[in-house]
Coordinates of C-alpha atoms in Angstrom, one line a residue:
Chain A
M5 CA -0.1 0.2 0.1
L6 CA 2.8 2.2 1.1
A7 CA 5.2 1.7 -1.6
A8 CA 2.5 2.0 -4.0
T9 CA 1.9 5.5 -2.7
N10 CA 5.1 6.4 -3.1
K11 CA 5.7 4.8 -6.5
K12 CA 2.7 7.7 -7.6
R13 CA 4.1 10.4 -6.1
W14 CA 7.7 9.5 -7.7
S15 CA 6.0 9.4 -10.9
K16 CA 3.8 12.5 -10.3
L17 CA 7.5 14.6 -9.0
W18 CA 8.8 12.7 -12.4
K19 CA 5.8 13.6 -14.3
H20 CA 6.7 17.5 -13.5
R21 CA 10.3 16.9 -13.4
Y22 CA 10.6 20.4 -16.4
L23 CA 8.1 22.5 -14.0
Y24 CA 10.5 21.8 -10.9
L25 CA 13.6 22.8 -13.0
M26 CA 11.5 26.2 -13.9
V27 CA 10.7 27.6 -10.7
L28 CA 14.5 27.0 -9.9
P29 CA 15.9 30.2 -11.6
G30 CA 13.2 32.5 -9.8
L31 CA 13.4 30.6 -6.4
I32 CA 17.5 31.0 -5.7
T33 CA 17.3 34.2 -7.0
V34 CA 14.4 35.2 -4.6
L35 CA 16.3 33.1 -1.2
V36 CA 20.0 34.7 -2.5
F37 CA 18.3 38.5 -2.9
S38 CA 15.6 39.1 -0.6
Y39 CA 16.2 36.1 2.4
F40 CA 19.7 36.2 2.7
P41 CA 19.8 40.0 3.2
M42 CA 16.7 39.0 6.1
Y43 CA 19.1 36.8 7.5
G44 CA 21.6 39.9 7.1
I45 CA 19.9 41.5 9.7
T46 CA 21.1 39.4 12.4
I47 CA 24.2 41.8 12.6
A48 CA 22.5 44.5 14.6
F49 CA 22.5 42.2 17.1
K50 CA 26.4 41.3 16.4
D51 CA 29.8 43.3 16.5
Y52 CA 30.1 42.6 12.5
N53 CA 33.6 41.6 11.7
A54 CA 33.7 40.9 7.5
S55 CA 36.4 38.2 8.2
K56 CA 34.3 35.9 10.3
G57 CA 31.3 36.7 8.4
I58 CA 27.9 37.2 10.0
M59 CA 27.8 33.7 12.0
G60 CA 30.6 34.3 13.0
S61 CA 30.5 37.9 14.9
P62 CA 30.0 37.9 18.1
W63 CA 26.4 38.4 19.9
V64 CA 26.4 42.0 21.8
G65 CA 22.7 42.0 22.0
F66 CA 20.6 45.8 21.7
K67 CA 24.2 47.9 22.4
Y68 CA 23.6 48.9 19.1
F69 CA 20.4 50.0 19.6
T70 CA 21.3 51.6 22.9
T71 CA 23.7 53.2 20.3
F72 CA 21.0 54.8 18.5
F73 CA 18.9 55.6 21.7
H74 CA 22.0 57.9 22.8
D75 CA 23.0 59.8 19.5
P76 CA 22.4 63.3 20.0
M77 CA 21.3 62.6 16.1
A78 CA 18.4 60.9 16.8
F79 CA 15.8 62.9 17.6
R80 CA 16.5 64.9 14.6
V81 CA 16.7 62.6 12.2
L82 CA 13.5 60.4 13.9
K83 CA 11.4 64.3 13.9
N84 CA 12.5 65.2 10.2
T85 CA 11.2 61.9 8.9
L86 CA 8.0 62.0 10.6
L87 CA 7.5 65.5 9.7
L88 CA 8.8 65.1 5.7
G89 CA 6.7 62.0 6.0
L90 CA 3.2 63.9 7.5
Y91 CA 3.5 67.1 5.6
T92 CA 4.1 64.8 2.4
L93 CA 1.0 62.5 3.3
L94 CA -0.8 66.0 4.2
W95 CA -0.2 67.1 0.6
S96 CA 0.7 64.5 -1.7
F97 CA -2.2 62.0 -0.9
P98 CA -5.1 64.1 -1.9
A99 CA -4.1 65.3 -4.8
P100 CA -4.1 63.4 -7.2
I101 CA -7.8 62.5 -6.0
I102 CA -8.9 65.9 -6.4
L103 CA -7.3 65.9 -9.7
A104 CA -9.2 62.8 -11.2
L105 CA -12.3 64.5 -9.8
L106 CA -11.7 67.0 -11.7
F107 CA -10.7 65.0 -14.6
N108 CA -14.2 63.6 -14.5
E109 CA -15.7 66.6 -14.9
L110 CA -14.1 67.5 -18.4
R111 CA -16.7 67.4 -20.9
N112 CA -13.9 67.6 -23.5
K113 CA -13.2 64.0 -24.4
H114 CA -9.8 65.1 -26.2
F115 CA -8.7 67.6 -23.8
K116 CA -9.4 65.7 -21.1
K117 CA -6.9 62.8 -23.0
I118 CA -4.6 65.5 -24.1
V119 CA -3.6 67.5 -20.2
Q120 CA -3.9 63.5 -19.1
T121 CA -1.4 62.5 -21.1
V122 CA 0.7 65.3 -20.1
S123 CA 0.3 65.0 -16.1
Y124 CA 1.3 61.3 -16.4
F125 CA 4.5 62.4 -18.5
P126 CA 6.6 63.1 -15.2
H127 CA 6.3 60.1 -13.6
F128 CA 8.7 58.5 -16.0
I129 CA 11.8 61.5 -15.6
S130 CA 14.4 59.8 -13.3
V131 CA 15.1 61.8 -10.0
V132 CA 18.2 62.6 -10.7
I133 CA 16.8 64.8 -13.7
V134 CA 13.8 66.1 -11.2
A135 CA 16.9 66.7 -8.7
G136 CA 18.8 68.8 -11.5
M137 CA 16.6 70.6 -12.3
L138 CA 15.3 72.1 -8.8
K139 CA 18.9 72.9 -8.8
D140 CA 18.8 75.0 -11.9
F141 CA 15.6 76.6 -11.3
T142 CA 16.0 77.4 -8.2
A143 CA 19.8 79.0 -8.4
R144 CA 20.3 82.5 -8.4
D145 CA 19.6 83.1 -12.0
G146 CA 17.3 80.3 -12.3
L147 CA 13.4 80.5 -13.1
F148 CA 12.2 81.1 -9.3
N149 CA 14.8 83.9 -9.1
Q150 CA 13.8 85.6 -12.7
I151 CA 10.3 86.3 -11.3
I152 CA 11.4 87.1 -8.2
T153 CA 13.8 90.0 -9.5
Y154 CA 11.7 90.5 -11.7
F155 CA 9.2 91.6 -8.9
G156 CA 10.9 93.7 -7.6
G157 CA 12.4 90.9 -4.2
T158 CA 15.8 90.0 -3.7
P159 CA 16.8 86.4 -4.7
I160 CA 16.8 83.7 -2.5
M161 CA 19.2 80.5 -2.8
F162 CA 16.0 77.9 -2.2
L163 CA 18.4 75.2 -1.8
L164 CA 20.6 76.5 1.1
E165 CA 17.8 77.7 2.8
P166 CA 16.0 74.5 6.0
G167 CA 12.9 76.3 6.1
Y168 CA 12.4 76.3 2.0
F169 CA 13.1 72.3 1.6
R170 CA 9.8 70.6 2.6
T171 CA 8.3 72.7 0.4
I172 CA 10.2 71.9 -2.5
F173 CA 10.6 68.1 -1.9
I174 CA 7.3 67.9 -1.5
S175 CA 6.0 69.9 -4.4
S176 CA 8.5 68.3 -6.7
G177 CA 6.7 65.1 -5.2
I178 CA 3.2 66.3 -6.4
W179 CA 4.5 67.7 -9.5
Q180 CA 6.6 64.3 -10.9
G181 CA 3.2 62.6 -9.5
V182 CA 0.0 63.8 -9.3
G183 CA -1.3 62.9 -13.0
F184 CA 0.2 59.4 -12.7
G185 CA -2.0 58.6 -9.6
T186 CA -4.8 59.6 -10.8
I187 CA -4.9 56.3 -13.3
I188 CA -6.0 54.3 -10.2
Y189 CA -8.6 56.5 -9.3
L190 CA -9.9 56.6 -12.8
A191 CA -9.9 53.2 -13.1
A192 CA -12.1 52.9 -10.3
L193 CA -14.5 56.2 -11.3
S194 CA -14.5 54.4 -15.2
G195 CA -16.3 51.4 -12.9
I196 CA -19.6 53.5 -12.1
D197 CA -22.7 52.7 -13.9
P198 CA -23.6 56.0 -15.9
T199 CA -27.1 55.1 -15.3
Y200 CA -26.9 56.4 -11.8
Y201 CA -25.6 60.1 -12.6
D202 CA -28.9 60.1 -15.6
V203 CA -31.6 59.2 -12.3
A204 CA -29.5 62.0 -10.3
E205 CA -30.0 64.4 -13.3
V206 CA -33.8 63.6 -13.7
D207 CA -34.3 64.1 -9.8
G208 CA -32.5 67.4 -10.3
A209 CA -29.3 66.7 -8.8
S210 CA -26.8 69.3 -8.9
R211 CA -23.7 68.7 -9.9
W212 CA -21.9 69.2 -6.5
K213 CA -24.3 66.8 -4.9
K214 CA -23.4 63.9 -7.7
I215 CA -19.8 64.2 -7.2
V216 CA -20.3 63.7 -2.9
H217 CA -22.9 60.9 -3.7
I218 CA -22.3 58.6 -6.7
T219 CA -18.6 59.7 -7.3
W220 CA -16.8 60.0 -3.9
P221 CA -18.4 56.8 -2.5
S222 CA -17.2 54.7 -5.6
I223 CA -13.7 55.6 -5.1
K224 CA -13.9 55.8 -1.3
P225 CA -12.8 51.9 -1.2
T226 CA -9.7 52.5 -3.0
T227 CA -9.0 55.7 -0.9
I228 CA -8.4 53.6 1.8
I229 CA -6.6 51.2 0.9
L230 CA -3.9 53.0 -0.4
L231 CA -4.3 55.6 2.5
I232 CA -3.1 52.7 4.5
F233 CA -0.1 51.3 2.1
A234 CA 0.5 55.5 2.6
L235 CA 0.2 55.5 6.6
G236 CA 2.5 52.4 6.6
G237 CA 5.0 54.1 4.2
I238 CA 5.2 58.2 6.4
L239 CA 8.6 56.5 7.8
G240 CA 10.2 55.7 4.0
S241 CA 10.2 58.9 2.5
D242 CA 12.0 59.4 -1.1
F243 CA 15.3 59.6 0.4
Q244 CA 17.2 59.2 -3.1
K245 CA 16.2 62.3 -4.1
I246 CA 17.0 63.8 -0.9
I247 CA 20.4 62.6 -0.9
L248 CA 20.8 64.5 -4.4
L249 CA 19.3 67.7 -3.0
Y250 CA 20.6 68.0 0.4
S251 CA 24.1 69.8 1.4
P252 CA 25.3 70.5 5.3
E253 CA 23.5 73.7 5.2
T254 CA 19.5 72.2 4.9
Y255 CA 20.4 68.9 7.4
S256 CA 18.8 70.2 9.9
V257 CA 15.6 69.4 8.2
A258 CA 16.6 67.3 5.7
D259 CA 18.6 64.9 6.9
V260 CA 15.8 62.0 7.4
I261 CA 16.6 58.2 8.6
G262 CA 17.1 57.1 5.0
S263 CA 19.7 59.8 4.5
Y264 CA 21.4 58.6 8.2
V265 CA 21.7 55.4 7.4
Y266 CA 22.8 55.7 4.4
R267 CA 25.4 58.4 5.1
Q268 CA 26.2 56.1 8.2
G269 CA 26.4 53.1 6.9
I270 CA 27.4 53.2 3.2
L271 CA 29.8 55.7 3.7
G272 CA 30.7 55.7 7.2
A273 CA 30.8 51.8 7.4
R274 CA 28.7 51.8 10.3
Y275 CA 27.1 48.1 9.2
E276 CA 25.8 47.1 12.6
Y277 CA 24.8 50.7 13.6
T278 CA 22.9 51.0 10.6
T279 CA 21.4 47.8 10.3
A280 CA 19.9 48.1 13.7
I281 CA 18.3 51.7 13.0
G282 CA 17.2 50.4 10.2
L283 CA 15.1 47.3 11.7
F284 CA 14.0 49.7 13.8
M285 CA 12.2 51.8 11.6
S286 CA 10.8 48.7 9.8
V287 CA 9.4 47.8 12.6
I288 CA 7.2 51.2 13.7
S289 CA 6.4 51.4 10.0
F290 CA 4.9 47.7 10.8
V291 CA 3.2 48.7 13.7
I292 CA 2.2 51.8 12.0
L293 CA 0.3 49.9 8.9
Y294 CA -1.1 47.1 11.3
I295 CA -3.0 50.2 13.7
S296 CA -4.5 51.5 10.8
N297 CA -5.3 49.0 8.5
W298 CA -7.1 48.0 12.2
V299 CA -9.0 51.6 12.4
S300 CA -9.9 51.7 8.9
R301 CA -11.7 48.2 9.5
K302 CA -13.6 49.2 12.5
V303 CA -14.7 52.6 10.9
S304 CA -15.0 51.5 7.1
E305 CA -15.1 48.4 7.0
T306 CA -12.7 48.3 4.3
S307 CA -9.0 47.1 4.9
L308 CA -6.1 45.4 3.8
F309 CA -5.8 41.6 5.7
Chain B
M19 CA -31.7 69.8 -23.8
R20 CA -30.4 70.1 -20.5
K21 CA -30.0 73.2 -19.3
I22 CA -26.6 74.0 -17.3
S23 CA -26.3 76.5 -14.6
F24 CA -24.2 79.2 -14.3
G25 CA -22.8 77.7 -10.5
S26 CA -22.2 75.2 -13.2
R27 CA -20.8 77.3 -15.9
V28 CA -18.1 78.6 -13.7
F29 CA -17.1 75.5 -12.7
D30 CA -16.4 74.5 -16.0
A31 CA -14.2 77.6 -16.7
F32 CA -12.6 77.3 -13.2
N33 CA -11.3 73.8 -14.0
I34 CA -10.5 74.4 -17.5
F35 CA -7.9 76.8 -15.7
I36 CA -6.5 74.3 -13.8
M37 CA -6.0 72.0 -16.4
L38 CA -4.2 74.7 -18.5
L39 CA -2.4 75.5 -15.2
I40 CA -1.0 71.8 -15.2
L41 CA -0.4 72.1 -18.8
V42 CA 1.6 75.0 -18.7
V43 CA 3.9 73.6 -15.1
V44 CA 4.4 69.9 -16.7
L45 CA 5.4 71.8 -20.2
Y46 CA 8.0 74.8 -19.4
P47 CA 10.6 73.9 -17.6
I48 CA 11.0 70.7 -20.3
L49 CA 10.7 72.7 -23.2
N50 CA 12.9 75.6 -21.1
I51 CA 15.3 73.0 -20.5
I52 CA 15.2 71.9 -24.4
A53 CA 15.2 75.5 -25.6
T54 CA 18.8 76.4 -23.0
S55 CA 20.1 73.6 -24.5
F56 CA 20.3 74.6 -28.1
S57 CA 21.0 77.9 -26.8
S58 CA 23.9 80.1 -26.7
G59 CA 25.8 81.7 -23.9
K60 CA 24.9 85.7 -23.9
Y61 CA 21.5 84.4 -24.5
I62 CA 21.0 82.1 -21.5
A63 CA 23.5 83.8 -19.0
S64 CA 21.0 87.3 -19.8
G65 CA 18.1 84.5 -18.3
S66 CA 16.1 85.7 -21.6
I67 CA 15.1 81.8 -22.9
T68 CA 12.0 80.6 -22.7
I69 CA 10.2 77.6 -24.6
W70 CA 12.0 78.4 -27.5
P71 CA 15.7 78.8 -28.5
K72 CA 18.0 82.1 -28.9
G73 CA 21.1 82.0 -31.4
F74 CA 21.0 78.0 -32.4
T75 CA 23.6 76.1 -31.8
V76 CA 24.4 72.5 -31.1
Q77 CA 27.9 73.4 -29.3
A78 CA 26.7 71.8 -26.2
Y79 CA 25.6 69.1 -28.0
A80 CA 29.2 68.7 -29.6
D81 CA 31.1 69.5 -26.6
V82 CA 29.0 66.9 -24.7
F83 CA 30.1 64.0 -27.0
K84 CA 33.6 64.3 -26.7
D85 CA 33.5 62.7 -23.1
S86 CA 33.6 59.3 -23.7
L87 CA 31.5 58.7 -19.9
I88 CA 28.6 59.5 -21.9
Y89 CA 29.0 57.2 -24.4
K90 CA 29.9 54.2 -22.2
G91 CA 27.4 55.8 -20.1
Y92 CA 24.4 55.3 -23.0
L93 CA 25.6 51.2 -23.8
N94 CA 25.7 50.5 -20.0
S95 CA 22.4 51.6 -19.1
I96 CA 21.3 49.5 -22.0
L97 CA 23.4 47.0 -21.6
Y98 CA 21.3 46.7 -17.7
A99 CA 17.8 48.1 -19.2
V100 CA 17.8 45.0 -21.2
G101 CA 19.8 42.8 -19.4
S102 CA 17.8 43.1 -16.0
T103 CA 13.9 43.0 -18.4
G104 CA 15.4 40.2 -20.3
I105 CA 15.7 38.6 -17.2
M106 CA 12.9 39.5 -14.9
L107 CA 10.6 38.0 -18.1
L108 CA 12.2 34.9 -18.0
F109 CA 12.2 33.9 -14.5
T110 CA 9.1 35.4 -13.7
S111 CA 7.5 33.2 -16.4
L112 CA 9.1 30.7 -15.5
L113 CA 8.5 30.7 -11.8
A114 CA 4.9 31.8 -12.8
Y115 CA 3.3 29.2 -15.3
P116 CA 4.0 25.9 -12.8
L117 CA 2.1 27.6 -10.4
T118 CA -1.1 27.7 -13.2
I119 CA -0.2 24.5 -13.6
P120 CA -3.3 21.2 -11.2
G121 CA -1.5 19.1 -9.5
F122 CA 1.8 20.6 -9.4
A123 CA 3.1 19.9 -5.8
G124 CA 4.9 23.1 -4.1
K125 CA 2.4 25.4 -5.2
K126 CA 1.7 26.5 -2.0
F127 CA 5.1 26.3 -0.5
I128 CA 6.5 28.9 -3.5
T129 CA 3.3 31.1 -3.3
I130 CA 3.7 31.9 1.0
F131 CA 7.9 31.7 0.1
L132 CA 7.2 34.7 -2.1
M133 CA 4.4 36.1 -0.3
I134 CA 6.9 37.0 2.4
T135 CA 9.2 38.1 0.6
M136 CA 6.6 41.5 -0.2
F137 CA 6.1 42.1 3.5
F138 CA 9.6 41.7 4.4
S139 CA 13.0 42.8 3.5
G140 CA 16.6 42.7 4.6
G141 CA 17.0 46.8 3.8
L142 CA 20.0 49.0 2.6
I143 CA 22.9 48.0 5.1
P144 CA 22.8 44.5 4.7
T145 CA 21.6 43.5 1.1
Y146 CA 24.8 46.2 0.8
L147 CA 26.7 43.5 2.1
L148 CA 25.7 40.7 1.0
M149 CA 26.3 41.9 -3.0
R150 CA 30.1 42.9 -1.1
S151 CA 30.3 39.1 0.1
L152 CA 29.3 37.9 -3.3
H153 CA 32.1 39.7 -5.1
L154 CA 29.4 41.4 -7.2
L155 CA 30.5 45.0 -6.1
D156 CA 31.2 46.8 -9.8
T157 CA 29.8 43.8 -11.8
V158 CA 27.3 43.7 -14.4
W159 CA 25.5 41.6 -12.4
V160 CA 24.8 43.7 -9.4
M161 CA 22.7 45.6 -11.9
I162 CA 20.1 42.5 -13.4
L163 CA 20.5 39.6 -11.1
P164 CA 18.6 41.6 -8.0
G165 CA 15.8 42.7 -8.6
A166 CA 15.1 39.9 -11.6
V167 CA 12.1 38.5 -9.5
G168 CA 9.3 40.9 -7.8
A169 CA 6.7 38.2 -6.4
Y170 CA 4.0 40.6 -7.2
N171 CA 5.4 40.3 -11.0
V172 CA 5.2 36.2 -10.6
F173 CA 1.1 36.4 -9.5
L174 CA 0.3 39.1 -11.7
F175 CA 1.7 36.8 -14.4
R176 CA 0.1 33.9 -12.9
T177 CA -3.4 35.4 -13.1
F178 CA -2.3 36.3 -16.6
F179 CA -1.0 32.6 -18.4
S180 CA -4.8 30.8 -16.3
N181 CA -6.8 32.4 -18.9
V182 CA -4.6 30.9 -21.4
P183 CA -7.4 28.7 -22.4
A184 CA -6.6 25.0 -21.2
E185 CA -7.5 22.9 -24.4
L186 CA -4.6 24.4 -26.4
K187 CA -2.3 23.6 -23.4
E188 CA -3.7 20.4 -23.6
S189 CA -3.7 19.4 -27.4
A190 CA 0.1 20.2 -27.4
V191 CA 0.9 18.1 -24.9
M192 CA -1.2 15.5 -26.2
D193 CA 1.2 15.8 -29.7
G194 CA 3.9 15.3 -26.8
A195 CA 5.1 18.8 -26.1
N196 CA 6.1 19.6 -22.8
D197 CA 6.0 21.7 -20.3
V198 CA 8.8 24.1 -21.2
V199 CA 7.6 24.2 -25.0
V200 CA 4.4 24.9 -23.8
L201 CA 5.4 28.0 -22.3
F202 CA 7.9 28.8 -25.2
R203 CA 5.1 27.8 -27.9
I204 CA 1.7 28.7 -26.2
V205 CA 0.9 30.1 -23.7
L206 CA 3.9 33.3 -24.1
P207 CA 2.9 33.7 -27.2
L208 CA -0.9 34.6 -26.2
S209 CA 0.7 37.2 -23.6
K210 CA 2.2 39.6 -25.5
A211 CA 0.1 42.5 -24.6
L212 CA 1.5 41.4 -20.4
L213 CA 4.9 40.9 -21.9
A214 CA 5.6 44.5 -23.7
T215 CA 3.4 46.2 -21.0
F216 CA 6.4 44.3 -18.2
A217 CA 9.0 45.2 -20.6
L218 CA 8.6 48.7 -21.2
F219 CA 8.2 49.4 -17.3
G220 CA 11.2 47.6 -16.7
L221 CA 12.9 49.2 -19.4
V222 CA 12.1 52.6 -18.1
G223 CA 12.6 52.1 -14.3
S224 CA 16.1 51.0 -15.1
W225 CA 16.8 53.1 -17.5
N226 CA 15.8 55.8 -14.3
S227 CA 17.6 53.7 -11.7
W228 CA 20.7 55.5 -10.3
F229 CA 20.3 54.6 -7.1
E230 CA 22.1 50.8 -6.9
A231 CA 24.9 52.2 -9.5
L232 CA 25.8 55.1 -6.3
I233 CA 26.0 52.4 -4.1
Y234 CA 27.5 49.1 -5.6
L235 CA 29.3 50.5 -8.9
K236 CA 33.1 52.6 -8.2
D237 CA 34.0 51.9 -11.6
Q238 CA 33.5 55.0 -13.3
D239 CA 33.5 52.9 -16.8
K240 CA 30.3 51.0 -15.6
Y241 CA 28.6 53.5 -14.8
P242 CA 25.1 53.8 -15.8
L243 CA 23.9 57.0 -17.6
Q244 CA 21.9 58.3 -14.8
M245 CA 25.6 58.2 -12.3
I246 CA 27.3 60.0 -15.7
L247 CA 23.8 62.8 -15.6
R248 CA 24.2 62.8 -11.9
N249 CA 28.0 63.9 -11.7
Y250 CA 27.2 66.7 -14.7
L251 CA 24.6 68.5 -12.7
F252 CA 25.6 67.9 -9.5
A253 CA 29.5 67.6 -9.8
L254 CA 30.0 66.1 -6.6
D255 CA 33.2 63.7 -7.3
T256 CA 35.4 66.5 -8.8
N257 CA 38.0 64.5 -8.7
A258 CA 36.8 61.7 -10.5
I259 CA 35.5 63.9 -13.4
Q260 CA 38.7 66.4 -13.4
G261 CA 40.5 65.7 -16.8
R262 CA 37.5 64.8 -18.6
V263 CA 36.1 66.9 -21.1
G264 CA 32.0 67.9 -20.0
A265 CA 31.3 68.3 -15.8
G266 CA 29.5 71.9 -16.6
N267 CA 32.7 74.4 -15.8
V268 CA 35.4 72.6 -17.3
A269 CA 33.4 72.6 -21.1
I270 CA 33.5 76.5 -21.1
N271 CA 37.2 76.9 -20.7
S272 CA 37.7 73.9 -23.2
S273 CA 36.0 75.0 -25.7
G274 CA 36.4 78.8 -25.6
S275 CA 33.4 79.8 -26.9
T276 CA 29.8 81.1 -25.8
L277 CA 29.1 78.0 -24.4
D278 CA 27.4 78.4 -21.1
P279 CA 27.5 75.2 -18.6
K280 CA 23.8 75.5 -18.4
A281 CA 24.0 74.7 -21.5
I282 CA 25.9 71.6 -21.3
R283 CA 23.8 70.2 -18.1
M284 CA 20.2 70.4 -20.2
S285 CA 22.6 68.8 -23.3
V286 CA 23.3 65.8 -20.5
I287 CA 19.6 65.9 -19.2
I288 CA 18.4 66.0 -22.6
I289 CA 20.4 63.0 -23.7
T290 CA 19.6 61.0 -20.7
M291 CA 15.9 61.8 -21.0
F292 CA 15.4 61.2 -25.3
P293 CA 15.5 57.5 -24.7
I294 CA 12.0 57.9 -22.2
M295 CA 10.1 61.0 -24.4
A296 CA 10.7 58.8 -27.2
I297 CA 8.9 55.6 -26.5
Y298 CA 6.1 57.6 -24.1
P299 CA 3.7 58.0 -26.9
F300 CA 3.5 54.4 -27.5
F301 CA 3.8 53.2 -23.7
Q302 CA 1.1 55.5 -22.7
K303 CA -1.5 53.2 -24.4
H304 CA 0.6 50.3 -22.1
F305 CA 0.5 51.9 -18.8
T306 CA -2.3 52.9 -18.2
K307 CA -3.6 48.8 -18.6
G308 CA -0.2 47.9 -17.0
V309 CA -1.7 49.9 -13.7
L310 CA -5.5 48.8 -14.0
V311 CA -4.2 45.1 -13.8
G312 CA -2.2 46.0 -10.8
A313 CA -5.2 47.5 -9.4
I314 CA -8.1 45.6 -9.9
K315 CA -5.7 42.6 -8.5
G316 CA -4.7 44.5 -5.7

């Protein structure tokens, strides 16, 4: 009996032998490039010695977490990360929703198509180019200062003034992402049955009423899911753009966890310390994601998991 | 005809105004960069360039193309983009197809194995240390292999493949085709729309990436175009660019012309952005579809 089932099992494995070969390259890639780094997180609790390897390096417990809480920079980078994340959420999250609603209200389909196509384009411009554009446009002889001096003002060195950093960061982010961000909402809007609008029309509903009672409810679930994701990512500011744009003059507002880890870890070779910071932030991000998901499930009955 | 209220008309006017504003805010900077790259120094210095070149010259481009790093960067970027996209499509297809086969043992394990990577990752430093210990730093492989298989992509491919009619696959198996042949002869040719969408996203994503190069590559001859561009725009690593033509401020002296360093910077931006601008008209049809596929699934 047992031999028979075993034989059956082996014949099935033999039948699927090509399938096992096919999944191999993908699985090995994931194992090496996703799972090995997860194991590498253990160096946050070790004194890493490259010659001994991760396994052979001695355990030191929470030493590097303690170091972080005593780091005079810790408060600054945490505050900057949180504030930049909050402001980004506040401005960048609603922008595509509003734009999608405005797109939806356009009567001329050709005009709508043109504006949409143009507004998506910045999404495909690289971070380096966007940062370079910002650098040139905010320079002393750049576009913004030309406008300021035209109206009789004095030029401002935008990228050297801490007070302007968040504005530049967030507004350029909206410039790049707002158009593309509408696509997912427009997909939800395209699913609305047009008879709803017709019926509302007959009932004499105003345009505003139709937006509030038909359009908005149809994109609300999408909005909530994306909001949960956005909250989970609130600590993960786009530090690639930051390390291109910031300078010691603006560190006081621009230096976030990501940029600090990059400077201390990659440039300063403090591997265990920065791995500990990274782990600490991942845990907090996961907790935020979990809480916002829980709140959303209670309040709106929409949730990720 | 239904009557349109006054308030509604005011809103329409306001809406069209916002749309025109968007067109200007998106297009002006791009047109300004193109215009500046083709303008001569004295007009750039006086700040009079808007969206049309003044004192038309291609000197900036001529100077930039004297820099061998630009050529190498272009070739490297093409290699990395084509390599990473090709491997991504191949590995993802190979991994996704078996997940659509009924009775394939290991489906559940593979799904969970992939799903875990959607929620947890090693982070920047452990990943960097892994690349270092695998001796992948300063190699081509570090630019094309690590991002090859994403869990999300595999699941999208699986969904797409499972819509291929089973009869087609079965008749091929009857004719003695094995699974590899079925995937490449039947399933993939029927998934051209999916492959095209992911190929375009893959190529654009790889073309625009620079951070991997920043941390994994030290050898300038292996730099992708975005890193060369970054050195032109930000001139951070002055030692690295010394002795080379270009690098913004150097060019104005070497050519002795009326060229403005800004024209050099803008021309490198246009050179870097050119492939994206060239494929965008074809691409934009695809990506709405691509995002929609993701939205339905997600």
